[in-house]
Structures are given as C-alpha cells and as structure tokens.
One Martini backbone bead per residue (centre of mass of N, CA, C, O) as a GRO file, in nm:
protein
  313
    1MET     BB    1  -6.928 -22.825   4.936
    2ARG     BB    2  -7.213 -22.730   4.978
    3ARG     BB    3  -7.138 -22.468   5.128
    4SER     BB    4  -6.981 -22.323   4.902
    5HIS     BB    5  -7.205 -22.318   4.697
    6ARG     BB    6  -7.397 -22.141   4.867
    7PHE     BB    7  -7.209 -21.897   4.888
    8ALA     BB    8  -7.187 -21.836   4.588
    9LEU     BB    9  -7.488 -21.792   4.536
   10SER     BB   10  -7.517 -21.546   4.731
   11ALA     BB   11  -7.310 -21.365   4.592
   12LEU     BB   12  -7.449 -21.356   4.317
   13CYS     BB   13  -7.714 -21.221   4.411
   14SER     BB   14  -7.588 -20.965   4.528
   15LEU     BB   15  -7.467 -20.870   4.261
   16ALA     BB   16  -7.732 -20.844   4.105
   17VAL     BB   17  -7.860 -20.633   4.287
   18LEU     BB   18  -7.644 -20.408   4.246
   19VAL     BB   19  -7.673 -20.380   3.940
   20ALA     BB   20  -7.975 -20.299   3.936
   21ALA     BB   21  -7.947 -20.045   4.114
   22GLY     BB   22  -7.753 -19.889   3.927
   23ARG     BB   23  -7.936 -19.874   3.679
   24LEU     BB   24  -8.171 -19.724   3.814
   25ALA     BB   25  -8.010 -19.468   3.900
   26THR     BB   26  -7.920 -19.390   3.609
   27ARG     BB   27  -8.216 -19.367   3.474
   28THR     BB   28  -8.367 -19.139   3.642
   29PRO     BB   29  -8.210 -18.873   3.563
   30SER     BB   30  -8.268 -18.894   3.265
   31ARG     BB   31  -8.578 -18.850   3.283
   32ALA     BB   32  -8.569 -18.567   3.420
   33ASP     BB   33  -8.409 -18.427   3.201
   34ALA     BB   34  -8.608 -18.479   2.977
   35ALA     BB   35  -8.846 -18.330   3.104
   36ARG     BB   36  -8.704 -18.056   3.122
   37GLU     BB   37  -8.640 -18.023   2.824
   38ALA     BB   38  -8.931 -18.039   2.729
   39SER     BB   39  -9.028 -17.791   2.882
   40ILE     BB   40  -8.831 -17.586   2.752
   41ALA     BB   41  -8.921 -17.636   2.457
   42SER     BB   42  -9.235 -17.563   2.508
   43ALA     BB   43  -9.236 -17.264   2.603
   44PRO     BB   44  -9.231 -17.096   2.332
   45ARG     BB   45  -9.486 -17.224   2.221
   46ASP     BB   46  -9.673 -17.116   2.446
   47GLY     BB   47  -9.611 -16.813   2.414
   48ALA     BB   48  -9.702 -16.788   2.123
   49ARG     BB   49  -9.989 -16.885   2.176
   50VAL     BB   50 -10.063 -16.653   2.371
   51ALA     BB   51 -10.002 -16.417   2.181
   52THR     BB   52 -10.196 -16.500   1.959
   53THR     BB   53 -10.449 -16.492   2.134
   54ALA     BB   54 -10.429 -16.187   2.215
   55ALA     BB   55 -10.433 -16.070   1.927
   56ALA     BB   56 -10.704 -16.186   1.848
   57ALA     BB   57 -10.865 -16.042   2.069
   58THR     BB   58 -10.791 -15.753   1.986
   59GLN     BB   59 -10.902 -15.765   1.698
   60GLN     BB   60 -11.190 -15.829   1.782
   61GLY     BB   61 -11.233 -15.566   1.942
   62VAL     BB   62 -11.182 -15.367   1.712
   63THR     BB   63 -11.399 -15.480   1.524
   64ALA     BB   64 -11.634 -15.430   1.719
   65MET     BB   65 -11.597 -15.125   1.747
   66ALA     BB   66 -11.629 -15.055   1.447
   67ARG     BB   67 -11.908 -15.181   1.419
   68ASP     BB   68 -12.044 -15.004   1.636
   69GLY     BB   69 -11.975 -14.728   1.505
   70ALA     BB   70 -12.123 -14.775   1.238
   71VAL     BB   71 -12.398 -14.822   1.367
   72ALA     BB   72 -12.417 -14.541   1.502
   73VAL     BB   73 -12.396 -14.370   1.245
   74ALA     BB   74 -12.638 -14.495   1.099
   75GLU     BB   75 -12.842 -14.422   1.319
   76GLY     BB   76 -12.801 -14.113   1.308
   77ALA     BB   77 -12.881 -14.082   1.011
   78ARG     BB   78 -13.163 -14.199   1.043
   79ILE     BB   79 -13.267 -13.992   1.248
   80THR     BB   80 -13.219 -13.738   1.071
   81THR     BB   81 -13.403 -13.828   0.840
   82LEU     BB   82 -13.660 -13.858   1.007
   83ALA     BB   83 -13.668 -13.561   1.103
   84ALA     BB   84 -13.686 -13.433   0.823
   85HIS     BB   85 -13.943 -13.582   0.738
   86SER     BB   86 -14.113 -13.477   0.972
   87GLU     BB   87 -14.087 -13.176   0.905
   88SER     BB   88 -14.202 -13.195   0.621
   89ALA     BB   89 -14.471 -13.310   0.712
   90ARG     BB   90 -14.552 -13.066   0.883
   91ASP     BB   91 -14.544 -12.857   0.657
   92LEU     BB   92 -14.752 -12.997   0.478
   93ALA     BB   93 -14.977 -12.997   0.687
   94GLN     BB   94 -14.985 -12.690   0.722
   95ARG     BB   95 -15.050 -12.624   0.427
   96ASP     BB   96 -15.309 -12.786   0.413
   97ALA     BB   97 -15.450 -12.630   0.640
   98ASP     BB   98 -15.429 -12.353   0.504
   99ALA     BB   99 -15.582 -12.432   0.244
  100ALA     BB  100 -15.846 -12.528   0.421
  101SER     BB  101 -15.898 -12.253   0.513
  102PRO     BB  102 -16.186 -12.053   0.502
  103GLU     BB  103 -16.014 -11.810   0.630
  104PRO     BB  104 -15.858 -11.530   0.601
  105ILE     BB  105 -15.653 -11.293   0.656
  106VAL     BB  106 -15.665 -10.984   0.853
  107LEU     BB  107 -15.593 -10.652   0.771
  108GLU     BB  108 -15.504 -10.356   0.894
  109ASP     BB  109 -15.446 -10.045   0.911
  110PRO     BB  110 -15.175  -9.885   0.941
  111GLN     BB  111 -14.990  -9.756   1.220
  112SER     BB  112 -14.841  -9.532   1.388
  113ALA     BB  113 -14.554  -9.534   1.584
  114LEU     BB  114 -14.220  -9.454   1.538
  115GLY     BB  115 -14.194  -9.216   1.347
  116SER     BB  116 -14.166  -9.405   1.049
  117ALA     BB  117 -14.320  -9.618   1.181
  118VAL     BB  118 -14.528  -9.915   1.156
  119ALA     BB  119 -14.816 -10.087   1.261
  120ILE     BB  120 -14.925 -10.431   1.257
  121HIS     BB  121 -15.261 -10.547   1.219
  122GLY     BB  122 -15.475 -10.840   1.310
  123ARG     BB  123 -15.626 -11.153   1.184
  124ASP     BB  124 -15.620 -11.524   1.253
  125PRO     BB  125 -15.817 -11.805   1.216
  126GLY     BB  126 -15.548 -12.020   1.206
  127GLY     BB  127 -15.444 -11.991   1.474
  128PRO     BB  128 -15.143 -12.075   1.545
  129ARG     BB  129 -14.877 -11.921   1.336
  130ALA     BB  130 -14.686 -11.852   1.080
  131ILE     BB  131 -14.586 -11.527   0.942
  132GLU     BB  132 -14.604 -11.330   0.637
  133LEU     BB  133 -14.475 -11.025   0.493
  134TRP     BB  134 -14.581 -10.830   0.209
  135ARG     BB  135 -14.467 -10.657  -0.088
  136LEU     BB  136 -14.625 -10.495  -0.350
  137VAL     BB  137 -14.490 -10.477  -0.700
  138GLY     BB  138 -14.705 -10.532  -0.894
  139SER     BB  139 -14.618 -10.865  -0.985
  140ARG     BB  140 -14.454 -10.843  -0.731
  141ALA     BB  141 -14.289 -10.996  -0.434
  142ALA     BB  142 -14.180 -10.894  -0.097
  143ARG     BB  143 -14.029 -10.995   0.182
  144ILE     BB  144 -14.030 -10.795   0.505
  145ALA     BB  145 -14.161 -11.007   0.719
  146THR     BB  146 -14.184 -11.186   1.036
  147GLY     BB  147 -14.418 -11.398   1.228
  148ARG     BB  148 -14.725 -11.429   1.425
  149SER     BB  149 -14.996 -11.610   1.555
  150ARG     BB  150 -15.209 -11.634   1.795
  151SER     BB  151 -15.451 -11.812   1.964
  152ASP     BB  152 -15.652 -11.545   1.929
  153GLY     BB  153 -15.542 -11.425   1.624
  154THR     BB  154 -15.335 -11.232   1.670
  155LEU     BB  155 -15.078 -11.027   1.563
  156GLU     BB  156 -14.705 -11.070   1.542
  157LEU     BB  157 -14.542 -10.778   1.438
  158PRO     BB  158 -14.320 -10.571   1.330
  159ALA     BB  159 -14.206 -10.273   1.301
  160LEU     BB  160 -14.208 -10.046   1.017
  161VAL     BB  161 -14.004  -9.902   0.755
  162LEU     BB  162 -14.137  -9.731   0.500
  163PRO     BB  163 -14.166  -9.613   0.213
  164ALA     BB  164 -14.245  -9.366   0.041
  165GLY     BB  165 -14.575  -9.370  -0.023
  166ASP     BB  166 -14.741  -9.633  -0.184
  167VAL     BB  167 -14.826  -9.937  -0.007
  168LEU     BB  168 -14.850 -10.295  -0.040
  169LEU     BB  169 -14.999 -10.534   0.187
  170VAL     BB  170 -14.932 -10.887   0.283
  171ALA     BB  171 -15.068 -11.172   0.450
  172SER     BB  172 -14.925 -11.502   0.531
  173PRO     BB  173 -14.862 -11.807   0.552
  174ARG     BB  174 -14.614 -12.006   0.581
  175GLY     BB  175 -14.551 -12.097   0.238
  176ALA     BB  176 -14.812 -11.987   0.076
  177GLY     BB  177 -14.829 -11.696  -0.006
  178PRO     BB  178 -14.974 -11.390  -0.130
  179ARG     BB  179 -15.188 -11.576  -0.335
  180SER     BB  180 -15.344 -11.723  -0.138
  181ALA     BB  181 -15.635 -11.808   0.026
  182ALA     BB  182 -15.503 -11.722   0.321
  183ALA     BB  183 -15.459 -11.450   0.233
  184SER     BB  184 -15.472 -11.128   0.236
  185GLU     BB  185 -15.575 -10.837   0.172
  186PRO     BB  186 -15.476 -10.558   0.050
  187VAL     BB  187 -15.296 -10.287   0.200
  188HIS     BB  188 -15.252  -9.950   0.271
  189ALA     BB  189 -14.944  -9.764   0.283
  190SER     BB  190 -14.886  -9.415   0.382
  191ARG     BB  191 -14.633  -9.158   0.303
  192ASP     BB  192 -14.449  -8.890   0.331
  193PRO     BB  193 -14.183  -8.729   0.285
  194HIS     BB  194 -13.903  -8.616   0.412
  195ALA     BB  195 -13.708  -8.377   0.496
  196PRO     BB  196 -13.431  -8.244   0.432
  197ARG     BB  197 -13.086  -8.201   0.521
  198LEU     BB  198 -12.884  -7.960   0.653
  199ILE     BB  199 -12.528  -7.917   0.637
  200ALA     BB  200 -12.457  -7.657   0.445
  201ARG     BB  201 -12.360  -7.299   0.412
  202GLU     BB  202 -12.306  -7.029   0.158
  203GLN     BB  203 -12.211  -6.684   0.097
  204THR     BB  204 -12.157  -6.519  -0.225
  205LEU     BB  205 -12.017  -6.358  -0.473
  206ASP     BB  206 -12.022  -6.301  -0.781
  207ALA     BB  207 -11.831  -6.221  -1.049
  208SER     BB  208 -11.957  -5.917  -1.067
  209GLY     BB  209 -12.070  -5.826  -0.767
  210ALA     BB  210 -12.403  -5.795  -0.788
  211GLY     BB  211 -12.444  -6.077  -0.657
  212VAL     BB  212 -12.580  -6.367  -0.484
  213LEU     BB  213 -12.456  -6.677  -0.357
  214LEU     BB  214 -12.600  -7.000  -0.271
  215SER     BB  215 -12.461  -7.261  -0.079
  216LEU     BB  216 -12.572  -7.607  -0.069
  217ARG     BB  217 -12.582  -7.886   0.164
  218VAL     BB  218 -12.779  -8.183   0.101
  219GLU     BB  219 -12.980  -8.438   0.254
  220ALA     BB  220 -13.157  -8.696   0.166
  221ALA     BB  221 -13.441  -8.883   0.292
  222GLU     BB  222 -13.487  -9.020   0.007
  223PRO     BB  223 -13.519  -9.226  -0.248
  224GLY     BB  224 -13.533  -9.038  -0.491
  225GLY     BB  225 -13.620  -8.792  -0.689
  226ASP     BB  226 -13.628  -8.444  -0.574
  227LEU     BB  227 -13.471  -8.140  -0.524
  228ILE     BB  228 -13.608  -7.834  -0.384
  229VAL     BB  229 -13.598  -7.481  -0.458
  230ALA     BB  230 -13.748  -7.195  -0.290
  231ARG     BB  231 -13.943  -6.902  -0.297
  232THR     BB  232 -14.114  -6.644  -0.140
  233ILE     BB  233 -14.420  -6.491  -0.223
  234ALA     BB  234 -14.577  -6.239  -0.142
  235ALA     BB  235 -14.855  -6.098  -0.066
  236VAL     BB  236 -15.114  -5.966  -0.298
  237ASP     BB  237 -15.368  -5.860  -0.181
  238VAL     BB  238 -15.558  -6.150  -0.253
  239GLU     BB  239 -15.290  -6.290  -0.283
  240PRO     BB  240 -15.122  -6.536  -0.171
  241ALA     BB  241 -14.872  -6.691  -0.065
  242ARG     BB  242 -14.586  -6.830  -0.247
  243GLN     BB  243 -14.406  -7.081  -0.424
  244VAL     BB  244 -14.095  -7.061  -0.610
  245GLU     BB  245 -13.910  -7.222  -0.826
  246ILE     BB  246 -13.527  -7.222  -0.856
  247ALA     BB  247 -13.458  -7.539  -0.803
  248ARG     BB  248 -13.335  -7.869  -0.942
  249GLU     BB  249 -13.249  -8.208  -0.816
  250ALA     BB  250 -13.151  -8.520  -0.856
  251VAL     BB  251 -13.182  -8.831  -0.689
  252VAL     BB  252 -12.896  -9.044  -0.629
  253THR     BB  253 -12.856  -9.372  -0.542
  254GLY     BB  254 -12.647  -9.580  -0.426
  255ALA     BB  255 -12.552  -9.911  -0.397
  256ASP     BB  256 -12.540  -9.885  -0.064
  257GLY     BB  257 -12.800  -9.688   0.022
  258ALA     BB  258 -12.711  -9.422   0.076
  259ARG     BB  259 -12.751  -9.107   0.132
  260ALA     BB  260 -12.789  -8.837  -0.054
  261THR     BB  261 -12.562  -8.574  -0.163
  262LEU     BB  262 -12.609  -8.221  -0.231
  263ASP     BB  263 -12.502  -7.950  -0.445
  264LEU     BB  264 -12.615  -7.609  -0.427
  265VAL     BB  265 -12.672  -7.320  -0.652
  266ILE     BB  266 -12.802  -6.991  -0.569
  267ALA     BB  267 -12.964  -6.710  -0.660
  268ILE     BB  268 -12.999  -6.405  -0.493
  269GLU     BB  269 -13.229  -6.181  -0.412
  270ALA     BB  270 -13.344  -5.899  -0.336
  271GLY     BB  271 -13.498  -5.949  -0.014
  272ASP     BB  272 -13.402  -6.212   0.076
  273THR     BB  273 -13.444  -6.426   0.382
  274GLU     BB  274 -13.527  -6.701   0.233
  275VAL     BB  275 -13.530  -7.054   0.177
  276LEU     BB  276 -13.666  -7.358   0.028
  277VAL     BB  277 -13.665  -7.712   0.115
  278ALA     BB  278 -13.735  -8.016  -0.080
  279GLN     BB  279 -13.894  -8.338  -0.142
  280GLU     BB  280 -13.975  -8.510  -0.451
  281LEU     BB  281 -14.164  -8.743  -0.592
  282SER     BB  282 -14.279  -8.916  -0.870
  283ASP     BB  283 -14.593  -8.892  -0.750
  284GLY     BB  284 -14.583  -8.580  -0.604
  285ARG     BB  285 -14.473  -8.607  -0.340
  286ARG     BB  286 -14.413  -8.383  -0.058
  287SER     BB  287 -14.235  -8.241   0.157
  288PRO     BB  288 -14.164  -8.046   0.384
  289TRP     BB  289 -14.049  -7.745   0.441
  290ARG     BB  290 -13.711  -7.614   0.460
  291PRO     BB  291 -13.567  -7.357   0.608
  292VAL     BB  292 -13.330  -7.097   0.488
  293LEU     BB  293 -13.153  -6.864   0.632
  294LEU     BB  294 -13.064  -6.517   0.565
  295ASP     BB  295 -12.820  -6.356   0.784
  296PHE     BB  296 -12.659  -6.227   0.533
  297ASN     BB  297 -12.468  -5.968   0.330
  298PRO     BB  298 -12.194  -5.958   0.142
  299LYS     BB  299 -12.215  -5.674   0.010
  300GLU     BB  300 -12.249  -5.509   0.269
  301ASN     BB  301 -11.992  -5.616   0.412
  302GLU     BB  302 -11.790  -5.514   0.199
  303ASP     BB  303 -11.860  -5.208   0.215
  304ALA     BB  304 -11.797  -5.180   0.519
  305ASP     BB  305 -11.499  -5.258   0.500
  306ALA     BB  306 -11.410  -5.033   0.302
  307ALA     BB  307 -11.495  -4.792   0.480
  308ALA     BB  308 -11.308  -4.860   0.716
  309GLU     BB  309 -11.044  -4.832   0.558
  310ASP     BB  310 -11.077  -4.537   0.469
  311TYR     BB  311 -11.100  -4.420   0.760
  312ALA     BB  312 -10.816  -4.513   0.857
  313PHE     BB  313 -10.666  -4.323   0.640
   0.00000   0.00000   0.00000
C-alpha cells in the first residue's frame, strides 16, 4: 500500500511539471509577438518625429541664411554710406584748403594751337588738384572745360575752339567757382571770324537782258553777324583801291547749331571781274575777304551763240 501511494505521488508531480512547462511555452510567444507589435506601432511615430526634426533643422537653416543675407545687405549699405560721407568729407576738405590757399591760380594769355584752337597755360600754387575753366559773359559764367594742375603747378587743360570775338576766361579749383579767392584773374582770348565758304555760284541775265545777276550760295563760318558782298573800286590817282559794299544779309543760326547757309543775288556791273565775300560780327570784327571770280559773261556768250546760229543759216 505504501508503494502504490508513493507511485501515485510521483505521477502527480510529473503531471504538475508537464502542465507548468506547457504554460511557460504558451506564454513566451505571446510576449515576443507583443514586443514585435509594439515595435511596429512605434515605427510611424519615430518616422514622424525624424521628419519633424529634419523640417525644423531645414527651417532653422533657411532662417539663418536669410538673417545672414540681411546682415550682409545692411553691411553693404553701411559701407556705401560711409564711402559717400568720406568722399563728401574729402571734397569739403579740398574746398577748405582751396579757400585757405593764399595765392590764386595764374592764367597766361591763350596761345594759338591748331587751326581755330587755343592752348591754355598757367600755374596753380595749390596743385595738384582738379581745375575748371570758365567763360564769363557779363554777370554769367559758363564752364567750358575741366582739367587739373600737376604737382609742379603747371596746368593741364585741353585745347579749345573759342567763338570769334573777345572772350574772358577764368580758371578755378573744382567746386570753388569762378569768383572764389583761389580763382584766376580773367584773361582775354580774341580772334577774328573766319571767312565764309562758297558752295555754289551762277551767272544769269536779268529780266531786261541788259544786266547780269550773280547768284551765290554761301556757308557762314560763325554764328551771328552778317554776310557782306563787296566789289573792289580800282585806285584813282592818289586814292588807293577800296571795297564798296553791294549786299548784306543777316546770319541766323538754327536751334541745332548747324552753320547757316545763305543764298545771295547780286547785280554785276560792266567791268567786274570778281566780287568779295566776308562775315562781319556785331562788334565790327570782319573776316578776311574771300574772292569770287567772274570767269564768264552771259551777255557776251548769248550774242556769240546768236551770231553762230545766223552764220549757220
């Protein structure tokens, strides 16, 4: 009896062990599946968190770049402003130095250069610096050239073509003006007008057939004044040859500044071999005379042609 009881107890223990092992095997897969499911569920949340983090980093980069660009633009504007102020300060300093200069610029009388041009020379005790050249017309002043003075004081100015007549010139430091203490005394530049240019000529009989008309197309060399046509009166006894005016026409310059062209018609007297053309300014200055030769006589040519026709018949 005791042996059977012991056998039953051993069988019961073995059964208990088998039941416990089955429960443990069933519980372990469930925990693994749960862990896997939890991992799968958390994956979208992690991806979203990574994407959000990347977007935030990108936005921060863009904001930093915009901030750096704005700082660079502001810095460039500040540098430009400082440069402008520096240049203004230099100009003011130069003007103050010019105003404090004890000696003004000295201009020499203009010298003929090439053709109608004149060369401007002089000395600047305050050189080197920028120089302006002015033309005075009454109470007004017009700047006509810019140049500079060298370190030795000599002036470097371009050759100028000045209008005919008497012109007043003044040199001054740049920005100081022609009436400043550092400006030069006015100097006179003067030249006579140039002779007009002959473009075309033609000789014809007048309406009666008794006289000859000379048609001239002439280009004025200067703006303003008058074109004059004269004939030469030969010397008689002790009286020298002289010119007698036979026509005068005002020169009107157009708005574009082009040289004026005039058409003149003059009656030629018997014995005339030439006429003279000149331009005269309002101040009385007159150009050299330009001769216009009369190389044929229409009346004589017409008579010769008629005689030839009569002879042919």
